[in-house]
Coordinates of C-alpha atoms in Angstrom, one line a residue:
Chain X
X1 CA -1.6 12.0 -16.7
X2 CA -4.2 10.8 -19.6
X3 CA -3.5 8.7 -22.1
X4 CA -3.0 11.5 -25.0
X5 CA 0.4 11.0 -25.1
X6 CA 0.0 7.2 -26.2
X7 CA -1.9 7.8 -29.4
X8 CA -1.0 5.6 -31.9
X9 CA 1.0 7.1 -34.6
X10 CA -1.3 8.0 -37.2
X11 CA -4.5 7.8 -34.4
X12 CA -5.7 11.7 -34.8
X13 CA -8.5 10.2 -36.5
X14 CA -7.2 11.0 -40.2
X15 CA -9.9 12.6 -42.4
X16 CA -13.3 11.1 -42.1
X17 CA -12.8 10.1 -38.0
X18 CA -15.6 11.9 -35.5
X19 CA -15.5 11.8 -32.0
X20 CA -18.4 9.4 -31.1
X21 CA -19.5 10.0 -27.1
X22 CA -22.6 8.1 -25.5
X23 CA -24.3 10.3 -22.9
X24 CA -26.0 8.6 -20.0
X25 CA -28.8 11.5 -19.0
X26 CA -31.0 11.2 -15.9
X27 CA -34.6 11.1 -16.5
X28 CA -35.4 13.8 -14.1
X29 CA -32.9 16.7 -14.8
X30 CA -30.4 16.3 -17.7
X31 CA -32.7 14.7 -20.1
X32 CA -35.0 17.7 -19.6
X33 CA -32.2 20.3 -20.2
X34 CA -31.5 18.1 -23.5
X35 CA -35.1 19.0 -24.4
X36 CA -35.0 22.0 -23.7
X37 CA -31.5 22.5 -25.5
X38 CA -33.7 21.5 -28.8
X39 CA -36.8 23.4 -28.2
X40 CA -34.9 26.5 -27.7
X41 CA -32.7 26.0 -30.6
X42 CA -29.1 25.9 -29.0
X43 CA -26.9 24.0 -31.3
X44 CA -24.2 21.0 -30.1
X45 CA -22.4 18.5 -32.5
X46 CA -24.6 15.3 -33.4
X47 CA -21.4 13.3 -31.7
X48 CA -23.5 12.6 -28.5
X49 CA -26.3 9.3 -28.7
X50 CA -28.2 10.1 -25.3
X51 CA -28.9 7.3 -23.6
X52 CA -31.5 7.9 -21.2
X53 CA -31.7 6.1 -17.3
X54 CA -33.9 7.1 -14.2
X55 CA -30.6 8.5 -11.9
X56 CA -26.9 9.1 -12.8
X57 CA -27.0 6.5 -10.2
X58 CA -28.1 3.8 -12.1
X59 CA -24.6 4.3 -14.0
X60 CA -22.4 1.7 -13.2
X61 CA -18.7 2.0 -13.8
X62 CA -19.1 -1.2 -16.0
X63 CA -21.6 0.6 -18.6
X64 CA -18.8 3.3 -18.9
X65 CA -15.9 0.6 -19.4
X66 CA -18.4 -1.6 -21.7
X67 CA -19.0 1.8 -23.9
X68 CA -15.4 2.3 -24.5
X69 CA -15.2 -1.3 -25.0
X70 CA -17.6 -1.2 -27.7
X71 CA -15.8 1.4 -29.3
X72 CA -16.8 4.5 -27.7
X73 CA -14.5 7.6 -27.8
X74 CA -15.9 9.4 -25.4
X75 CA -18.9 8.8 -22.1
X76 CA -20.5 11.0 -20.5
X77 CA -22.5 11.2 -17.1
X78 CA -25.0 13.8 -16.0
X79 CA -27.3 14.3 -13.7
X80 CA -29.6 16.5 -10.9
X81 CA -27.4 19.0 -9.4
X82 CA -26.6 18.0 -5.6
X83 CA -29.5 18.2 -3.4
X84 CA -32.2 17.9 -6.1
X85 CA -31.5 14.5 -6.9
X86 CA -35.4 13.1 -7.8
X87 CA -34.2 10.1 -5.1
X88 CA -32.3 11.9 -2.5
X89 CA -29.0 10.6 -3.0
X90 CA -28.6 9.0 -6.4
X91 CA -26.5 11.5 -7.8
X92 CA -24.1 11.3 -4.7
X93 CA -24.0 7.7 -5.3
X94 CA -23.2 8.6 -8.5
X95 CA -20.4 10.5 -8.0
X96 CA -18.5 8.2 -5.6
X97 CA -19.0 5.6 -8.3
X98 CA -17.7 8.1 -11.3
X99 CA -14.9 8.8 -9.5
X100 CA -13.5 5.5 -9.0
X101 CA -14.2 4.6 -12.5
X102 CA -12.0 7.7 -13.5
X103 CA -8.9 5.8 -11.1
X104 CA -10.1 2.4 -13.2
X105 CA -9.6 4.1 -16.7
X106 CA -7.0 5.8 -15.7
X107 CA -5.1 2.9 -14.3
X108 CA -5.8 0.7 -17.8
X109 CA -4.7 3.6 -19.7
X110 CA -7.3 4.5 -21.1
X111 CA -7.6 8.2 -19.7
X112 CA -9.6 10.0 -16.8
X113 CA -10.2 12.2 -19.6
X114 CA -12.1 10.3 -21.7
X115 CA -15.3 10.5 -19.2
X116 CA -16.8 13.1 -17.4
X117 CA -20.1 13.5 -15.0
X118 CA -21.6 16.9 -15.0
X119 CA -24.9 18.1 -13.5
X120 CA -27.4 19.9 -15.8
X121 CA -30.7 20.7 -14.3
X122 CA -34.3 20.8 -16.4
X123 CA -33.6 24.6 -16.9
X124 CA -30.3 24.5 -18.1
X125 CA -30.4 23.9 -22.1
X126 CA -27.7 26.4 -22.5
X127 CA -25.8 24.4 -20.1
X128 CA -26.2 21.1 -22.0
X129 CA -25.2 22.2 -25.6
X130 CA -22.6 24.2 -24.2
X131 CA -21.3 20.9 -22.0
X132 CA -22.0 18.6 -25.2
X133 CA -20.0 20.8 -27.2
X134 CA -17.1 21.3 -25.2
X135 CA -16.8 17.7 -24.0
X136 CA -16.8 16.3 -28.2
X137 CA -13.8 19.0 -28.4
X138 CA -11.7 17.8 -25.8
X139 CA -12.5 13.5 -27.1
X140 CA -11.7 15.2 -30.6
X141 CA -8.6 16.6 -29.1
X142 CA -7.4 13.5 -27.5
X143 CA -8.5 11.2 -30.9
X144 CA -9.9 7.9 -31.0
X145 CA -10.1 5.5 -28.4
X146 CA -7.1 3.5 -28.2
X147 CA -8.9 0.8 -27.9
X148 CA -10.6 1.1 -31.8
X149 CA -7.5 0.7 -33.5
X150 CA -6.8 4.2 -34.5
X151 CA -10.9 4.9 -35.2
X152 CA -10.6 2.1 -37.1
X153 CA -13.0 -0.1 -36.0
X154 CA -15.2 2.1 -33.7
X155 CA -18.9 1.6 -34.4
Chain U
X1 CA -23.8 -28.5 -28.3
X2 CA -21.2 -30.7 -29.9
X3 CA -21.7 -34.0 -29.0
X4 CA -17.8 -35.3 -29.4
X5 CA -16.8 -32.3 -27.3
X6 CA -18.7 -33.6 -24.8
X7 CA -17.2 -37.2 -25.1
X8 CA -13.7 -35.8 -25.0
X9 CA -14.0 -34.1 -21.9
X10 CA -15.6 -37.0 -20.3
X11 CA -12.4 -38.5 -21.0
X12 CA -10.1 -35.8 -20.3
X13 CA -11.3 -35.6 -17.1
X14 CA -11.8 -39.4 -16.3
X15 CA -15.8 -38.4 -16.1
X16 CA -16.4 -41.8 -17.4
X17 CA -14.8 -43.6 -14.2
X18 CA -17.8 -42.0 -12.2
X19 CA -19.6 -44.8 -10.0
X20 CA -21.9 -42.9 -8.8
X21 CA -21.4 -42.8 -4.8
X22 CA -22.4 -39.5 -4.1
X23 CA -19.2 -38.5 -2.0
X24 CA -19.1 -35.7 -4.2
X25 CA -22.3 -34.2 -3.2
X26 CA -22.1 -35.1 0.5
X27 CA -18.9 -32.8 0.6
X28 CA -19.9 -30.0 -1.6
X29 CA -20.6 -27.0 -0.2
X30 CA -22.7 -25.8 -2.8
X31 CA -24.7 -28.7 -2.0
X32 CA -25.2 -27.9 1.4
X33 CA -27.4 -24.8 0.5
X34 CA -28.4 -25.8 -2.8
X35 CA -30.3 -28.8 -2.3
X36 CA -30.9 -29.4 -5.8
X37 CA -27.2 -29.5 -7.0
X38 CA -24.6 -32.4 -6.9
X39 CA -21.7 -32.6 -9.3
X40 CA -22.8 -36.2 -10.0
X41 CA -25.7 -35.3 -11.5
X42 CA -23.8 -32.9 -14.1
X43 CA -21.2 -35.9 -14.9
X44 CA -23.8 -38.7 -15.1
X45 CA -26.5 -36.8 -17.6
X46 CA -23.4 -35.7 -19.6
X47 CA -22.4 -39.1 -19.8
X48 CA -26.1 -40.5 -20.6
X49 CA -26.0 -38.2 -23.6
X50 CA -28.5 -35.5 -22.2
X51 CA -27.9 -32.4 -23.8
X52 CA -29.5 -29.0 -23.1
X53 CA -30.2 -30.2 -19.7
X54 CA -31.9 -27.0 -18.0
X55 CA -30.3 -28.0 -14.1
X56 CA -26.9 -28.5 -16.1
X57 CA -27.5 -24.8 -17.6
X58 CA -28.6 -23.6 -14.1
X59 CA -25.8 -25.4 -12.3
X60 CA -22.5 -25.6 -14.2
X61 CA -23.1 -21.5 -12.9
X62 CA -23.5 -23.0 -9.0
X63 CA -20.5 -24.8 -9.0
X64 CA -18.1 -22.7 -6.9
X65 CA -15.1 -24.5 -8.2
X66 CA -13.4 -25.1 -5.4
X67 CA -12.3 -28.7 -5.9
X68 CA -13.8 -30.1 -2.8
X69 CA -15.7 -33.0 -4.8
X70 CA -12.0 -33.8 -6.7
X71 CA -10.7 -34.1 -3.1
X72 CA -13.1 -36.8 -2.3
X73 CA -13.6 -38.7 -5.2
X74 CA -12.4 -42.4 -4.7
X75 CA -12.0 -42.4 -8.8
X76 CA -10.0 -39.2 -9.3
X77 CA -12.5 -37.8 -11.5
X78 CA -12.3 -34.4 -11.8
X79 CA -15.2 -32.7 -11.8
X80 CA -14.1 -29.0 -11.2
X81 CA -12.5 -29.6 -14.7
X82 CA -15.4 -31.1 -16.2
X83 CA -17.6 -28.4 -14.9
X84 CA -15.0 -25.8 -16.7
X85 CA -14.9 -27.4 -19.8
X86 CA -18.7 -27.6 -20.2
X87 CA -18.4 -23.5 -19.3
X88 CA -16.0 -23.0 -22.0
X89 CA -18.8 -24.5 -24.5
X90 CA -21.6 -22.7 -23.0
X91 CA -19.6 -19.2 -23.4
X92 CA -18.9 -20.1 -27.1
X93 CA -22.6 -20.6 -28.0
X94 CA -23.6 -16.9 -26.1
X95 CA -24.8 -18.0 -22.5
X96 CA -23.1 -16.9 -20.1
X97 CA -23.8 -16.1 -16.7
X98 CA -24.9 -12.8 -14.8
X99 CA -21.5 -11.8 -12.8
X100 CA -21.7 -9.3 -10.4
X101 CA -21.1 -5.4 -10.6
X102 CA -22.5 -6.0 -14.3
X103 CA -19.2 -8.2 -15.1
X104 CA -16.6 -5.2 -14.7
X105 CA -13.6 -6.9 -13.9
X106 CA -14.3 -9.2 -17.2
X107 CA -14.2 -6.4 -19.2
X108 CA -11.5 -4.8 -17.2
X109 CA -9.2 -8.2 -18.2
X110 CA -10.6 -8.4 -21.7
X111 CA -9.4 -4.4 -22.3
X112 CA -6.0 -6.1 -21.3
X113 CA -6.4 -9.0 -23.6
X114 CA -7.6 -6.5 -26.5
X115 CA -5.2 -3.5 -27.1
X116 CA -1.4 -3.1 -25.6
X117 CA -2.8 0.4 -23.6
X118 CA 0.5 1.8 -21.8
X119 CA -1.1 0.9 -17.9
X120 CA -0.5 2.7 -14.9
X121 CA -0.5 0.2 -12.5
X122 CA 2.3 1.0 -10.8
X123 CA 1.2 3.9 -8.2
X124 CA 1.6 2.1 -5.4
X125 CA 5.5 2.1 -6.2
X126 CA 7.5 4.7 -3.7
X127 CA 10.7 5.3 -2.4
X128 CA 10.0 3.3 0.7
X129 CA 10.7 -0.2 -1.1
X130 CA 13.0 -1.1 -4.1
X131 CA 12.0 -2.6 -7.1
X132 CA 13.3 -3.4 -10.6
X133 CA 11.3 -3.1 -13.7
X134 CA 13.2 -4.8 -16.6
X135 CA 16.1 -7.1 -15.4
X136 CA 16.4 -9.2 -12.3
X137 CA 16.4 -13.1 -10.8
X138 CA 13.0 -13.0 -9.0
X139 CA 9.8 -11.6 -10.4
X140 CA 6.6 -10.3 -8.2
X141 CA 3.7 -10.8 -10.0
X142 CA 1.3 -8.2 -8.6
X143 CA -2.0 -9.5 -10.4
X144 CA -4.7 -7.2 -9.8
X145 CA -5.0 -6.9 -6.3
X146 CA -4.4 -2.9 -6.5
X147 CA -7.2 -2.8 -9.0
X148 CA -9.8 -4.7 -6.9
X149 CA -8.7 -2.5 -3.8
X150 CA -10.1 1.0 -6.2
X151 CA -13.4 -1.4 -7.3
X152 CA -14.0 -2.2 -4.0
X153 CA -12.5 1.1 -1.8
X154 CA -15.4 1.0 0.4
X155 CA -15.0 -2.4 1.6
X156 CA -11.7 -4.1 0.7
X157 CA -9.2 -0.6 0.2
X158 CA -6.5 -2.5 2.0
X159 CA -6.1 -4.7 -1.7
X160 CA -4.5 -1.6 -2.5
X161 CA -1.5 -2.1 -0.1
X162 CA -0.9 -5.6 -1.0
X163 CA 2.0 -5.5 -3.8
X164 CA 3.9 -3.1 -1.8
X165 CA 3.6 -5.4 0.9
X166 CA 5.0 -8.2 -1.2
X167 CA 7.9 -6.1 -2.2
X168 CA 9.0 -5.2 1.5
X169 CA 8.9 -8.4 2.0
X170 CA 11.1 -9.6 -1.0
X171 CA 13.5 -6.5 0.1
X172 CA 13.7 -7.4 3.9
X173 CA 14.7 -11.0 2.2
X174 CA 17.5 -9.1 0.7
X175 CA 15.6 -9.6 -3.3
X176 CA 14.5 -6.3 -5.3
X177 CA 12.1 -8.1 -7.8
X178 CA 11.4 -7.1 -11.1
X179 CA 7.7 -5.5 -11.1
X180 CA 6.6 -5.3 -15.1
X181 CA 4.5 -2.5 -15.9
X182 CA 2.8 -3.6 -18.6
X183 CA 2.2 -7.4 -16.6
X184 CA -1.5 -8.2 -17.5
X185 CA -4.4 -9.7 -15.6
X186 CA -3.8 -13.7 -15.7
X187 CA -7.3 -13.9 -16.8
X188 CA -8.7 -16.5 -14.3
X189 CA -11.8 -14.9 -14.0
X190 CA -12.7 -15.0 -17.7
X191 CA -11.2 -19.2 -18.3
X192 CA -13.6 -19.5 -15.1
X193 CA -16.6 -18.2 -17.1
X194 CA -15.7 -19.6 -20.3
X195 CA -14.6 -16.6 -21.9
X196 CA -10.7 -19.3 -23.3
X197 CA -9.8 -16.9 -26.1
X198 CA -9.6 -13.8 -24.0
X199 CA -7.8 -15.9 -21.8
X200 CA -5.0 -17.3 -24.4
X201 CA -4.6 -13.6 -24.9
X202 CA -3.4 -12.7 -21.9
X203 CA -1.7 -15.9 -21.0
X204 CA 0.6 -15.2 -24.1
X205 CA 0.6 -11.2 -23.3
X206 CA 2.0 -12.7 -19.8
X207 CA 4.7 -15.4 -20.5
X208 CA 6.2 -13.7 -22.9
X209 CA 6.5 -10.4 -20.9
X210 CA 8.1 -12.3 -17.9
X211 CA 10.6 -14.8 -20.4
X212 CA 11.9 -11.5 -21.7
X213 CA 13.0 -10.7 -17.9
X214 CA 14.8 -13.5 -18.3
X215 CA 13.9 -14.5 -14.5
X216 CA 14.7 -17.9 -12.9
X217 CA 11.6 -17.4 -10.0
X218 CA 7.9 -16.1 -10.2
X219 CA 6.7 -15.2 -6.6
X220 CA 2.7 -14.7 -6.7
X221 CA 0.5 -13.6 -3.5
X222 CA -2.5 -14.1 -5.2
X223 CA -4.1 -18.1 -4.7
X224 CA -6.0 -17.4 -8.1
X225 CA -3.1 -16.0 -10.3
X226 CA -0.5 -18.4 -8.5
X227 CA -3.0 -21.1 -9.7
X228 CA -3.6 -20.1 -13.3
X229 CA 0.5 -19.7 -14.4
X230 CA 1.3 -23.3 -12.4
X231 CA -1.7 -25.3 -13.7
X232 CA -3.6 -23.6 -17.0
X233 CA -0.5 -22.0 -18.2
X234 CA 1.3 -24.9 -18.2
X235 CA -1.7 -26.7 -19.8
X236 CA -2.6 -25.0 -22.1
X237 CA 1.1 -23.9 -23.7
X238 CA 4.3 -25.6 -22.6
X239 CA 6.0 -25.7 -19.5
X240 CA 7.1 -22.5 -18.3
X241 CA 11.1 -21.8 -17.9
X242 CA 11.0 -20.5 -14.7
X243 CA 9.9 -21.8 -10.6
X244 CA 6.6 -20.4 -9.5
X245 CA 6.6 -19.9 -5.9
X246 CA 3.4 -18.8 -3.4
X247 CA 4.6 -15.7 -1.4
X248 CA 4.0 -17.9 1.9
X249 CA 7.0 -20.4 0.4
X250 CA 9.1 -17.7 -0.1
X251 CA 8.6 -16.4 3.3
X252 CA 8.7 -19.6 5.1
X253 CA 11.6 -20.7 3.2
X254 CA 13.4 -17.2 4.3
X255 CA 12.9 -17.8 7.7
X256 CA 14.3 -21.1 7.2
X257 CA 17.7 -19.9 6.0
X258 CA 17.9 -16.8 8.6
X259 CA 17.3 -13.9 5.8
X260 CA 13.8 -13.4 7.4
X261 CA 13.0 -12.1 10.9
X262 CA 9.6 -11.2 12.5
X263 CA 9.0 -8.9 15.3
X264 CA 6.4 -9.4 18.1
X265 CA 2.6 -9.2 17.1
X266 CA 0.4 -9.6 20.0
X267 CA -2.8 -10.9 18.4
X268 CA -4.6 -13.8 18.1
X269 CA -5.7 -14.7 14.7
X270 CA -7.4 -17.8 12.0
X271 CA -6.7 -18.7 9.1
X272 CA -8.9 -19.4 6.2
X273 CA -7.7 -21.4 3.5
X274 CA -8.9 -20.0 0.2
X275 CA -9.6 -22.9 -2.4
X276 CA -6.9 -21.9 -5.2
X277 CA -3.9 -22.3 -2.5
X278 CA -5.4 -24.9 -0.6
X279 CA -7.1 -27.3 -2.6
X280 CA -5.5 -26.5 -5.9
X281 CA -2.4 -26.0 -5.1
X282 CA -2.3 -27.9 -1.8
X283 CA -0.4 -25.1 0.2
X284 CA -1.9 -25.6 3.5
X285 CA 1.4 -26.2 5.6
X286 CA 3.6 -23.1 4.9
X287 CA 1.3 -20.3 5.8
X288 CA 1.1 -22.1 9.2
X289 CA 4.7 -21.9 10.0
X290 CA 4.8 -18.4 9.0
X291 CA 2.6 -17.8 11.7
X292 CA 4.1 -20.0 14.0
X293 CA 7.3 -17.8 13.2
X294 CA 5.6 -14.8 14.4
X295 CA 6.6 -14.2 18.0
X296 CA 3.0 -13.6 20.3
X297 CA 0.8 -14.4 17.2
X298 CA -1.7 -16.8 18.2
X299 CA -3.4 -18.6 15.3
X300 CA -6.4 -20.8 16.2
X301 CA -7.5 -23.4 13.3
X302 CA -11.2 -22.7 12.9
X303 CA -13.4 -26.3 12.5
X304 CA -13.2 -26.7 9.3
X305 CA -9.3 -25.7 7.8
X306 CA -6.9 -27.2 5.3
X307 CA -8.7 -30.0 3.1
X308 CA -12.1 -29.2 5.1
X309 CA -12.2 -25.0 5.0
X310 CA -15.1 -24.3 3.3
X311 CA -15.4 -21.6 0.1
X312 CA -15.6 -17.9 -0.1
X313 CA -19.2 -18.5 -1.9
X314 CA -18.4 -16.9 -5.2
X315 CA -16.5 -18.3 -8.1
X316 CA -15.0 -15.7 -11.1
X317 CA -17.7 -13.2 -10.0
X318 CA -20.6 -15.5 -11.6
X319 CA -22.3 -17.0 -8.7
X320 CA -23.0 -14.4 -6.2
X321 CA -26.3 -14.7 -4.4
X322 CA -28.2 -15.6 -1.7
X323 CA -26.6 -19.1 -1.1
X324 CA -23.2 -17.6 -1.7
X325 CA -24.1 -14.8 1.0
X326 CA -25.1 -17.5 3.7
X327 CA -21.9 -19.3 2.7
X328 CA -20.0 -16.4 3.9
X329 CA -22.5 -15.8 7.0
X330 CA -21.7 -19.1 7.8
X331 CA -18.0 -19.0 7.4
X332 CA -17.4 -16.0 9.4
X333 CA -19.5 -17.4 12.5
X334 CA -17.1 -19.8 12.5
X335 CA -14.1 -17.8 12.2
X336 CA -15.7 -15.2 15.1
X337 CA -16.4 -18.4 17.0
X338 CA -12.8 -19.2 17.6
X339 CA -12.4 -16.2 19.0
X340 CA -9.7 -14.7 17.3
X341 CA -9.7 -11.2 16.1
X342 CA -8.6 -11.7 12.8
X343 CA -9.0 -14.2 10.0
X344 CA -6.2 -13.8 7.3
X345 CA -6.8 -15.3 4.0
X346 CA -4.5 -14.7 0.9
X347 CA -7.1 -14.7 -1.6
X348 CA -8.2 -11.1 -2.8
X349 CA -11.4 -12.8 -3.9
X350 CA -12.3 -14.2 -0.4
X351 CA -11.5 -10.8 1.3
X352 CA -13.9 -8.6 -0.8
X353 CA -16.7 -11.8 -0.7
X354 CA -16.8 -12.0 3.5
X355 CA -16.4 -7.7 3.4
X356 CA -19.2 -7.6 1.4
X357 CA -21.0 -10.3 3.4
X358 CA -21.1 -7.4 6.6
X359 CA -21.3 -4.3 4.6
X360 CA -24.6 -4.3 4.5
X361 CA -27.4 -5.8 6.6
X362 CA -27.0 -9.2 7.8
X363 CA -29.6 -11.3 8.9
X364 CA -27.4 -12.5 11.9
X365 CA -26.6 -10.2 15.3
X366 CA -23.9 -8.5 14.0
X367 CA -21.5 -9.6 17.1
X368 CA -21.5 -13.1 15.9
X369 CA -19.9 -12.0 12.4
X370 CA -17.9 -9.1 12.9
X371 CA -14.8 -10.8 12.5
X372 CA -11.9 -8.3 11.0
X373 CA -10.7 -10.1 7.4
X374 CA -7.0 -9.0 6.8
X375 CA -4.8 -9.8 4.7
X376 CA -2.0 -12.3 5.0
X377 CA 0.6 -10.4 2.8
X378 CA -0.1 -7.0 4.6
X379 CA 0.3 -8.5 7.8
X380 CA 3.6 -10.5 7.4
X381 CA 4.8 -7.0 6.3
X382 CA 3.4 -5.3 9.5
X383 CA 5.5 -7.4 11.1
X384 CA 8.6 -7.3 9.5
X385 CA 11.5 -6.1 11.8
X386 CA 12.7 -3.5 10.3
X387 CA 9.7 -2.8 9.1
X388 CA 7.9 1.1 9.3

C-alpha cells in the first residue's frame, strides 16, 4: 500500500510543482554511469541533485528520512551491482539497510514508493538516465511529499 | 544564554538548596566511568553565574538521566530536571548533541509532530487477539516499540512482538482495548534532547486523540512513554482525565482479582529495573509479584536492583559511547553472574542498548556476558494459560 491514496486534496502539485528527488550515487559505480550519462548525451529531467558518497553503504536510513524531511519528494540510492562493490560488501550493507527504511517510510506513511536503490555500474549511462527518468515519473505521479504541504513549502 | 532562565530553573528545581555533599556524584553512575562528571558541579557553576561553561556543554550530554542523584539527595534537589531544563536552552540556541544512527528516531517523532501522515502502525494486528480502534474503557498505548523492533531487526526484532503481546494480555484479562491508529510517538526522546516544541506537538496530537476515545484507563508497557503522559504531560498541560497504569499493575492487579492465570515456565530469570519505571515512577514491587505468580519461574535479584540497578548507558539516543558501552558490559556481567538465563527489562531502550552491547565484539570472554535480554511483556504473554 503507498501513501498515493492520501494526497491532500488539491496536492497533484498544481501548475508550477516539480518533482524534486536527491540521488545519493556511489563514488565508484553510479557516479561514473552519471558521467557517462552526460558525455554521451542521454537526456534525464534536471529533477535529480546528485549527491555524491564513497558506498551506497554510507547511506543511512536517517539521510533518506532527513531528505524527505527537508522537503524532498523523491530519494534515491544507487550503487555497484552485487559482487563489484569497490569494498566487498557495502552495497549488501546497503541493501539490508534500504530495505528496512522502506518498512520505516512505509509505516509513517510516507510511502515505500517514494525511495528506491538501484545498481548502475560505470558503463551503464543508458541505465542512469533511463533510471532517473523513470523514477521522477513515478514521484511526479504520486505528487508532493505529504510532508511539504501540498509542494508548498518544499525547497 | 538567558541569564533569568537560568535563575528560574534553579528555583524550579530547588537547585539553590544544593549544599554541596557530593552524594550525588558518589552514586552516579555516569560518574563511575566518567571521572570528570558530577551533577554538583553542573548545579553549583550554574548557580555561581558561569555561563558557557565548556564541562557544562560537554556534560549536560553525559547525564544519563536516570534520577539516581534525585534519589540521594538529602535536599530534594532535582538535578535530572535541572539537567533537562538547561537541554531545552542549549537545543533552542542550535547545539545539540550527536545521537546515534545519525538521530533517526528524532526525525522519525518529529515527522509525527509535523504533518497528520495516515500511519500504518498497526501490522502487527491479526485475528489471533481482539482489539478496538475507536470506542472502549481501557486504552493500550503501543508507543513505538514495533518501530524500534524494524530499526533495530538485527538485534532487538522481538520489539516487534511487544503490543500484540500487551493486547493478549488485556484479552486473557477479559479487556479488548482501544489501539488508535493514528496514536503518535510521546516524544520523550526529543523533550530528552531539548527539542520542547516538537514535543508539545505531539503531546497535544496524543491527548487529544485518546480524550476523544473517551477512555477512563491508559495501560502503557513502555517505562519511557508510561513516564512522559504521567509526569510531562501532566506538567506541562493539565491533568489528564483518565488513570495511567504500567502493564505490570494491570497484570498484577489481575491476578489479584482471579481474571489472570499463568501456566508453568521453567526458567530462571533477573530482573533489571530500567530507570523510567523504577526510579521515576517508583514501580519496583509489581513486576516482582508477577513473577512470583509464575508457577516454576525463578527470578534472582541481581546486586544491584530496585533503587540500586544501575542504567542502560544511553539516554534519548544522545549519549552512546564508550562509557555507555562499559556501562552495559558491566551490567550484563552482573546479570550473567546470577546465573539466570534471562534478564527481563520492560524498557525497549535498555533491550536494544545491552543487544547492541554483544552484537559486536566485546572486550570481555563472551561467556561472561551472553546473558539472553527478553522482554517482560512478551514473556508474561508466553505464559499466559490459554495462551498459543
Amino acid at each position: 500500500m503507498s501513501s498515493e491514496g492520501e494526497k491532500k486534496p488539491g496536492s497533484t502539485g498544481g501548475e508550477g510543482w516539480e518533482p524534486n528527488i536527491v540521488a545519493f550515487c556511489c563514488n565508484w559505480c553510479s557516479y561514473a554511469g552519471a558521467d557517462l550519462a552526460g558525455v554521451s548525451r542521454f537526456q534525464y529531467p534536471p529533477n535529480i541533485k546528485v549527491i555524491r558518497v564513497m558506498c551506497s553503504g554510507r547511506v543511512e536510513p536517517q539521510f533518506v528520512l532527513r531528505a524527505l524531511e527537508l522537503g524532498a519528494d523523491g530519494v534515491l540510492i544507487t550503487g555497484c551491482h552485487i559482487g563489484d562493490c569497490h569494498y566487498l560488501s557495502g552495497n549488501e550493507k546497503a541493501e539490508v539497510r534500504m530495505k528496512m527504511t522502506a518498512d520505516l517510510l512505509e509505516m509513517l506513511g510516507i510511502g515505500r514508493d517514494r525511495m528506491r536503490l538501484e545498481w548502475i555500474s560505470a558503463s551503464e549511462g543508458e541505465k542512469f538516465a533511463e533510471t532517473m527518468r523513470e523514477f521522477t515519473e513515478r514521484i511526479r505521479e504520486l505528487g508532493p511529499n505529504p510532508l511539504t504541504n501540498g509542494g508548498e513549502d518544499s525547497g | 544564554m538567558a541569564e533569568d532562565e537560568i535563575s528560574k530553573l534553579i528555583e524550579e528545581t530547588g537547585a539553590f538548596d544544593c549544599v554541596e555533599c557530593g552524594k550525588c556524584t558518589s552514586v552516579c553512575p555516569a560518574a563511575v566511568y566518567d571521572t570528570e562528571f558530577a551533577p554538583r558541579l553542573i548545579v553549583v557553576k550554574a548557580q555561581e553565574g558561569i555561563k558557557d561553561d565548556p564541562m557544562t556543554k560537554k556534560n549536560i550530554w553525559v547525564c544519563l538521566t536516570c534520577e539516581m542523584c534525585n534519589s540521594m539527595c538529602p535536599y530534594k534537589v532535582n538535578y535530572t530536571g535541572f539537567i533537562q531544563g538547561l537541554r531545552s536552552m542549549y537545543f533552542r540556541r542550535g547545539e545539540v548533541p550527536i545521537c546515534s544512527q545519525g538521530g533517526l528516531v528524532h526525525t522519525m517523532q518529529r515527522l509525527m509532530a509535523k504533518e497528520d501522515l495516515k500511519q500504518n502502525r498497526l501490522g502487527w494486528v491479526d485475528d489471533d487477539i481482539k482489539i478496538s480502534k475507536d470506542k472502549g474503557e481501557v486504552l493500550l498505548f503501543t508507543g513505538c516499540a514495533y518501530q524500534l523492533g524494524t530499526i533495530f531487526d538485527d538485534r532487538a526484532a522481538f520489539l516487534r512482538d511487544v503490543p500484540k503481546s500487551a493486547v493478549k494480555i488485556l484479552n486473557a484479562a477479559g479487556v479488548t482495548p482501544v489501539v488508535l491508529e493514528d496514536e503518535v510517538c510521546c516524544g520523550h526522546d526529543l523533550l530528552w534532547v531539548g527539542d520542547e516544541d516538537s514535543f508539545l506537538k505531539l503531546m497535544d496530537k496524543n491527548i487529544e486523540r485518546i480524550k476523544a476515545t473517551g477512555v477512563k484507563k491508559v495501560v502503557f508497557t513502555c517505562p519511557e512513554c508510561f513516564r512522559t503522559f504521567d509526569v510531562d504531560y501532566q506538567d506541562f498541560s493539565e491533568d489528564l482525565p483518565f488513570e495511567m497504569v504500567h502493564i505490570s499493575e494491570f497484570v498484577k492487579d489481575a491476578i489479584d482479582d482471579g481474571k489472570l492465570k499463568l501456566r508453568n515456565i521453567d526458567k530462571k530469570v533477573t530482573y533489571h529495573d530500567s530507570c523510567r519505571l523504577g526510579k521515576h515512577m517508583g514501580i519496583y514491587d509489581p513486576p516482582r509479584e508477577v513473577l512470583s505468580a509464575v508457577p516454576g519461574l525463578e527470578m534472582i535479584e541481581m546486586e544491584r536492583s530496585r533503587e540500586k540497578a544501575t542504567c542502560c548507558g544511553v539516554n534519548a539516543w544522545a549519549n552512546c559511547e564508550e562509557n555507555g558501552k562499559k556501562m552495559q558490559i558491566d551490567r550484563l556481567k552482573e546479570a550473567k553472574g546470577t546465573g539466570a538465563e534471562s534478564m527481563l527489562t520492560f524498557c525497549p531502550k535498555c533491550e536494544i542498548h545491552f543487544r547492541c552491547a554483544t552484537h559486536n565484539k566485546v572486550p570481555v570472554p563472551i561467556e561472561d556476558v551472553d546473558i539472553e535480554v527478553e522482554d517482560f511483556t512478551n514473556l508474561i504473554a508466553k505464559a499466559l494459560e490459554d495462551g498459543e
